[in-house]
PDB file of C-alpha atoms in Angstrom:
ATOM      1  CA  MET A 391      52.735 -30.127-117.430  1.00 60.00           C
ATOM      2  CA  ASN A 392      51.833 -27.218-114.816  1.00 78.00           C
ATOM      3  CA  THR A 393      47.949 -28.752-114.137  1.00 85.00           C
ATOM      4  CA  LEU A 394      46.654 -26.443-111.215  1.00 90.00           C
ATOM      5  CA  SER A 395      44.428 -27.898-108.822  1.00 93.00           C
ATOM      6  CA  ILE A 396      42.157 -27.402-105.703  1.00 95.00           C
ATOM      7  CA  ARG A 397      41.792 -30.489-103.546  1.00 96.00           C
ATOM      8  CA  ARG A 398      40.327 -31.311 -99.860  1.00 96.00           C
ATOM      9  CA  ALA A 399      43.724 -31.986 -97.773  1.00 96.00           C
ATOM     10  CA  ASN A 400      44.944 -35.566 -96.312  1.00 96.00           C
ATOM     11  CA  ALA A 401      46.714 -36.916 -93.707  1.00 96.00           C
ATOM     12  CA  GLN A 402      49.478 -37.544 -96.005  1.00 96.00           C
ATOM     13  CA  ASP A 403      49.618 -34.021 -96.655  1.00 97.00           C
ATOM     14  CA  TRP A 404      50.921 -32.305 -93.130  1.00 96.00           C
ATOM     15  CA  PRO A 405      54.767 -32.874 -93.155  1.00 96.00           C
ATOM     16  CA  ALA A 406      54.258 -30.718 -96.856  1.00 96.00           C
ATOM     17  CA  VAL A 407      51.510 -28.453 -95.442  1.00 96.00           C
ATOM     18  CA  ALA A 408      53.204 -27.914 -91.801  1.00 95.00           C
ATOM     19  CA  ALA A 409      56.495 -27.346 -94.358  1.00 95.00           C
ATOM     20  CA  LEU A 410      55.054 -24.267 -96.609  1.00 95.00           C
ATOM     21  CA  LEU A 411      53.227 -23.054 -92.325  1.00 93.00           C
ATOM     22  CA  ALA A 412      57.028 -22.899 -91.725  1.00 93.00           C
ATOM     23  CA  ARG A 413      58.331 -21.667 -94.673  1.00 93.00           C
ATOM     24  CA  ASN A 414      56.428 -18.357 -94.657  1.00 90.00           C
ATOM     25  CA  LYS A 415      56.535 -18.509 -90.680  1.00 88.00           C
ATOM     26  CA  LEU A 416      52.600 -18.444 -89.415  1.00 86.00           C
ATOM     27  CA  PRO A 417      51.365 -20.971 -86.726  1.00 81.00           C
ATOM     28  CA  ARG A 418      50.970 -25.038 -87.271  1.00 86.00           C
ATOM     29  CA  ASP A 419      49.865 -25.176 -82.991  1.00 85.00           C
ATOM     30  CA  GLY A 420      46.024 -26.586 -83.544  1.00 83.00           C
ATOM     31  CA  ALA A 421      46.443 -27.365 -87.642  1.00 88.00           C
ATOM     32  CA  GLU A 422      46.651 -30.599 -88.081  1.00 91.00           C
ATOM     33  CA  ALA A 423      44.087 -31.887 -86.098  1.00 90.00           C
ATOM     34  CA  HIS A 424      41.107 -29.624 -88.507  1.00 91.00           C
ATOM     35  CA  ILE A 425      43.693 -30.867 -91.645  1.00 95.00           C
ATOM     36  CA  ASP A 426      40.287 -32.231 -92.999  1.00 93.00           C
ATOM     37  CA  ASP A 427      38.914 -28.931 -93.140  1.00 94.00           C
ATOM     38  CA  PHE A 428      41.629 -27.785 -95.621  1.00 96.00           C
ATOM     39  CA  PHE A 429      42.296 -27.272 -98.782  1.00 97.00           C
ATOM     40  CA  VAL A 430      45.532 -27.632-101.114  1.00 97.00           C
ATOM     41  CA  ALA A 431      46.026 -26.487-104.315  1.00 97.00           C
ATOM     42  CA  THR A 432      48.625 -28.559-106.209  1.00 96.00           C
ATOM     43  CA  LEU A 433      51.322 -28.187-109.627  1.00 94.00           C
ATOM     44  CA  ASP A 434      51.794 -31.095-110.655  1.00 89.00           C
ATOM     45  CA  GLY A 435      51.603 -32.705-107.380  1.00 85.00           C
ATOM     46  CA  GLY A 436      53.545 -30.744-104.797  1.00 93.00           C
ATOM     47  CA  ILE A 437      51.832 -28.828-102.886  1.00 96.00           C
ATOM     48  CA  ILE A 438      52.197 -25.410-103.250  1.00 96.00           C
ATOM     49  CA  GLY A 439      49.659 -23.542-102.106  1.00 97.00           C
ATOM     50  CA  ILE A 440      47.550 -24.238 -98.381  1.00 97.00           C
ATOM     51  CA  ALA A 441      44.082 -22.770 -96.451  1.00 97.00           C
ATOM     52  CA  GLY A 442      41.912 -24.455 -93.738  1.00 92.00           C
ATOM     53  CA  THR A 443      39.737 -24.201 -91.287  1.00 93.00           C
ATOM     54  CA  GLU A 444      38.940 -24.494 -87.803  1.00 90.00           C
ATOM     55  CA  MET A 445      34.828 -25.497 -87.468  1.00 91.00           C
ATOM     56  CA  ARG A 446      33.749 -24.741 -84.584  1.00 89.00           C
ATOM     57  CA  GLY A 447      29.725 -25.133 -85.140  1.00 88.00           C
ATOM     58  CA  SER A 448      28.128 -22.539 -87.351  1.00 91.00           C
ATOM     59  CA  VAL A 449      31.127 -20.399 -86.642  1.00 93.00           C
ATOM     60  CA  ALA A 450      34.796 -21.638 -87.993  1.00 93.00           C
ATOM     61  CA  LEU A 451      38.036 -19.946 -87.670  1.00 91.00           C
ATOM     62  CA  LEU A 452      40.172 -19.381 -90.707  1.00 94.00           C
ATOM     63  CA  ARG A 453      43.789 -20.256 -90.365  1.00 90.00           C
ATOM     64  CA  SER A 454      46.581 -20.837 -92.315  1.00 87.00           C
ATOM     65  CA  VAL A 455      46.503 -19.550 -95.965  1.00 93.00           C
ATOM     66  CA  SER A 456      49.534 -19.517 -96.548  1.00 94.00           C
ATOM     67  CA  ILE A 457      51.126 -19.147-100.623  1.00 95.00           C
ATOM     68  CA  ASP A 458      54.918 -20.701-102.123  1.00 95.00           C
ATOM     69  CA  ALA A 459      56.778 -17.798-102.297  1.00 93.00           C
ATOM     70  CA  ALA A 460      57.752 -18.056-106.401  1.00 92.00           C
ATOM     71  CA  HIS A 461      53.627 -18.183-106.071  1.00 93.00           C
ATOM     72  CA  GLN A 462      52.350 -15.660-104.744  1.00 92.00           C
ATOM     73  CA  ASN A 463      50.087 -12.612-105.847  1.00 90.00           C
ATOM     74  CA  GLY A 464      48.943 -14.519-108.788  1.00 91.00           C
ATOM     75  CA  GLY A 465      45.601 -14.844-107.136  1.00 93.00           C
ATOM     76  CA  LEU A 466      45.876 -18.527-105.656  1.00 95.00           C
ATOM     77  CA  GLY A 467      45.546 -17.048-102.231  1.00 94.00           C
ATOM     78  CA  SER A 468      42.128 -15.884-102.902  1.00 94.00           C
ATOM     79  CA  ARG A 469      41.398 -18.862-105.798  1.00 95.00           C
ATOM     80  CA  LEU A 470      41.749 -21.045-101.672  1.00 96.00           C
ATOM     81  CA  VAL A 471      39.913 -18.657 -99.493  1.00 96.00           C
ATOM     82  CA  ARG A 472      36.933 -18.430-102.396  1.00 93.00           C
ATOM     83  CA  HIS A 473      37.009 -22.520-101.649  1.00 94.00           C
ATOM     84  CA  VAL A 474      36.610 -22.288 -98.113  1.00 95.00           C
ATOM     85  CA  LEU A 475      34.369 -19.560 -97.767  1.00 96.00           C
ATOM     86  CA  ALA A 476      32.017 -21.636-100.240  1.00 95.00           C
ATOM     87  CA  ASP A 477      32.513 -25.314 -97.842  1.00 95.00           C
ATOM     88  CA  ALA A 478      31.785 -23.511 -94.641  1.00 95.00           C
ATOM     89  CA  ALA A 479      29.120 -21.822 -96.324  1.00 94.00           C
ATOM     90  CA  ALA A 480      27.815 -25.063 -98.166  1.00 94.00           C
ATOM     91  CA  ARG A 481      27.597 -26.847 -93.842  1.00 93.00           C
ATOM     92  CA  GLY A 482      25.884 -24.762 -92.604  1.00 94.00           C
ATOM     93  CA  VAL A 483      29.184 -21.765 -90.605  1.00 95.00           C
ATOM     94  CA  GLN A 484      27.526 -18.747 -90.677  1.00 95.00           C
ATOM     95  CA  ASP A 485      30.043 -16.353 -89.494  1.00 95.00           C
ATOM     96  CA  ILE A 486      33.416 -17.172 -90.146  1.00 96.00           C
ATOM     97  CA  TYR A 487      36.403 -14.924 -88.556  1.00 94.00           C
ATOM     98  CA  LEU A 488      40.537 -14.916 -88.927  1.00 91.00           C
ATOM     99  CA  LEU A 489      43.488 -13.175 -86.969  1.00 87.00           C
ATOM    100  CA  THR A 490      46.463 -11.883 -89.266  1.00 87.00           C
ATOM    101  CA  THR A 491      49.322 -10.379 -88.018  1.00 83.00           C
ATOM    102  CA  GLY A 492      49.934  -8.953 -91.459  1.00 82.00           C
ATOM    103  CA  ALA A 493      47.223  -8.858 -93.854  1.00 85.00           C
ATOM    104  CA  ALA A 494      44.728  -6.643 -93.026  1.00 88.00           C
ATOM    105  CA  ASP A 495      45.200  -5.389 -96.172  1.00 91.00           C
ATOM    106  CA  TYR A 496      44.083  -8.310 -98.522  1.00 92.00           C
ATOM    107  CA  PHE A 497      41.256  -9.658 -96.512  1.00 95.00           C
ATOM    108  CA  PRO A 498      38.562  -6.496 -96.941  1.00 95.00           C
ATOM    109  CA  ARG A 499      38.677  -7.272-101.312  1.00 93.00           C
ATOM    110  CA  LEU A 500      37.174 -11.123 -99.920  1.00 95.00           C
ATOM    111  CA  GLY A 501      34.206  -9.663 -97.550  1.00 95.00           C
ATOM    112  CA  PHE A 502      36.534  -9.731 -94.381  1.00 96.00           C
ATOM    113  CA  ALA A 503      35.815  -6.843 -91.669  1.00 95.00           C
ATOM    114  CA  VAL A 504      38.260  -5.834 -88.339  1.00 93.00           C
ATOM    115  CA  ALA A 505      36.504  -7.004 -85.473  1.00 91.00           C
ATOM    116  CA  ARG A 506      36.716  -6.664 -81.789  1.00 86.00           C
ATOM    117  CA  ARG A 507      38.344  -9.449 -80.187  1.00 83.00           C
ATOM    118  CA  GLU A 508      35.499  -8.737 -76.979  1.00 84.00           C
ATOM    119  CA  ASP A 509      33.106 -10.383 -79.585  1.00 85.00           C
ATOM    120  CA  VAL A 510      34.353 -13.532 -80.870  1.00 86.00           C
ATOM    121  CA  PRO A 511      32.146 -16.476 -80.020  1.00 86.00           C
ATOM    122  CA  THR A 512      33.115 -18.820 -76.444  1.00 84.00           C
ATOM    123  CA  ALA A 513      33.732 -21.715 -78.913  1.00 84.00           C
ATOM    124  CA  LEU A 514      36.492 -20.270 -81.136  1.00 85.00           C
ATOM    125  CA  LEU A 515      37.968 -19.982 -78.279  1.00 82.00           C
ATOM    126  CA  ALA A 516      39.374 -22.701 -77.271  1.00 79.00           C
ATOM    127  CA  SER A 517      41.144 -22.813 -81.228  1.00 77.00           C
ATOM    128  CA  ALA A 518      45.840 -23.226 -80.479  1.00 67.00           C
ATOM    129  CA  GLU A 519      45.463 -19.729 -82.597  1.00 65.00           C
ATOM    130  CA  PHE A 520      43.787 -18.213 -79.673  1.00 68.00           C
ATOM    131  CA  GLN A 521      44.787 -19.972 -76.670  1.00 64.00           C
ATOM    132  CA  GLY A 522      48.683 -18.066 -77.776  1.00 59.00           C
ATOM    133  CA  ALA A 523      49.795 -19.559 -81.234  1.00 53.00           C
ATOM    134  CA  CYS A 524      48.790 -16.532 -82.564  1.00 63.00           C
ATOM    135  CA  PRO A 525      49.792 -13.145 -80.920  1.00 53.00           C
ATOM    136  CA  CYS A 526      48.008 -10.446 -78.777  1.00 68.00           C
ATOM    137  CA  SER A 527      48.697  -8.501 -81.393  1.00 69.00           C
ATOM    138  CA  ALA A 528      46.719 -10.048 -84.345  1.00 79.00           C
ATOM    139  CA  LYS A 529      44.410  -8.400 -86.041  1.00 87.00           C
ATOM    140  CA  LEU A 530      41.158 -10.073 -85.453  1.00 88.00           C
ATOM    141  CA  MET A 531      38.377 -10.151 -88.015  1.00 91.00           C
ATOM    142  CA  HIS A 532      35.184 -11.863 -89.142  1.00 94.00           C
ATOM    143  CA  ARG A 533      33.186 -12.162 -92.700  1.00 96.00           C
ATOM    144  CA  ARG A 534      29.053 -13.114 -92.123  1.00 96.00           C
ATOM    145  CA  LEU A 535      27.802 -16.172 -94.414  1.00 93.00           C
ATOM    146  CA  GLY A 536      25.060 -16.708 -92.521  1.00 73.00           C
ATOM    147  CA  ASN A 537      22.781 -14.897 -95.574  1.00 58.00           C
ATOM    148  CA  ALA A 538      21.533 -18.118 -97.574  1.00 44.00           C
ATOM    149  CA  GLN A 539      20.905 -15.764-100.549  1.00 41.00           C
ATOM    150  CA  ALA A 540      24.555 -15.130-100.943  1.00 43.00           C
ATOM    151  CA  LYS A 541      25.740 -18.182-100.228  1.00 41.00           C
ATOM    152  CA  PRO A 542      28.316 -19.062-102.644  1.00 44.00           C
ATOM    153  CA  ARG A 543      29.055 -22.586-104.433  1.00 44.00           C
ATOM    154  CA  ILE A 544      31.605 -25.088-104.296  1.00 45.00           C
ATOM    155  CA  ALA A 545      31.883 -24.803-108.110  1.00 43.00           C
ATOM    156  CA  ASP A 546      31.819 -20.953-107.895  1.00 40.00           C
ATOM    157  CA  ALA A 547      34.799 -20.742-106.148  1.00 43.00           C
ATOM    158  CA  VAL A 548      36.136 -23.990-107.901  1.00 44.00           C
ATOM    159  CA  ASN A 549      36.467 -21.696-111.401  1.00 39.00           C
ATOM    160  CA  THR A 550      37.036 -19.005-110.099  1.00 38.00           C
TER     161      THR A 550
END
């Protein structure tokens, strides 16, 4: 039937989310505690993609963007990230950051730019990713969401 959908993750999704992270060699540390702020892409009921946030007041950390190998390079990652960004903006997030070791060339097309680690908001430093789950060599990237006129709508993100 090949029905693709994107929905908010729940605790029952954690084993499939953790397995996808492991297959793509992404850190799982701290992710389960934020599973309610993740979105999953499902195909015929199976999870084939994920993206999540760690919400920290008006800032958030985009983390765990991961697509099953058989479904990569088809735009699903971008759809998930746009969905997460729309959700974060709707929840009042002003700035969103991410750490990446292998996708620094990917995220600029989604509005992210390289940032300096010394500019990371203190609220994000408690994240497992900043506490060692991501190597020091990971690039920090940032995107401003705070412009009320530019906030995406969740409906737009789902339909792209």
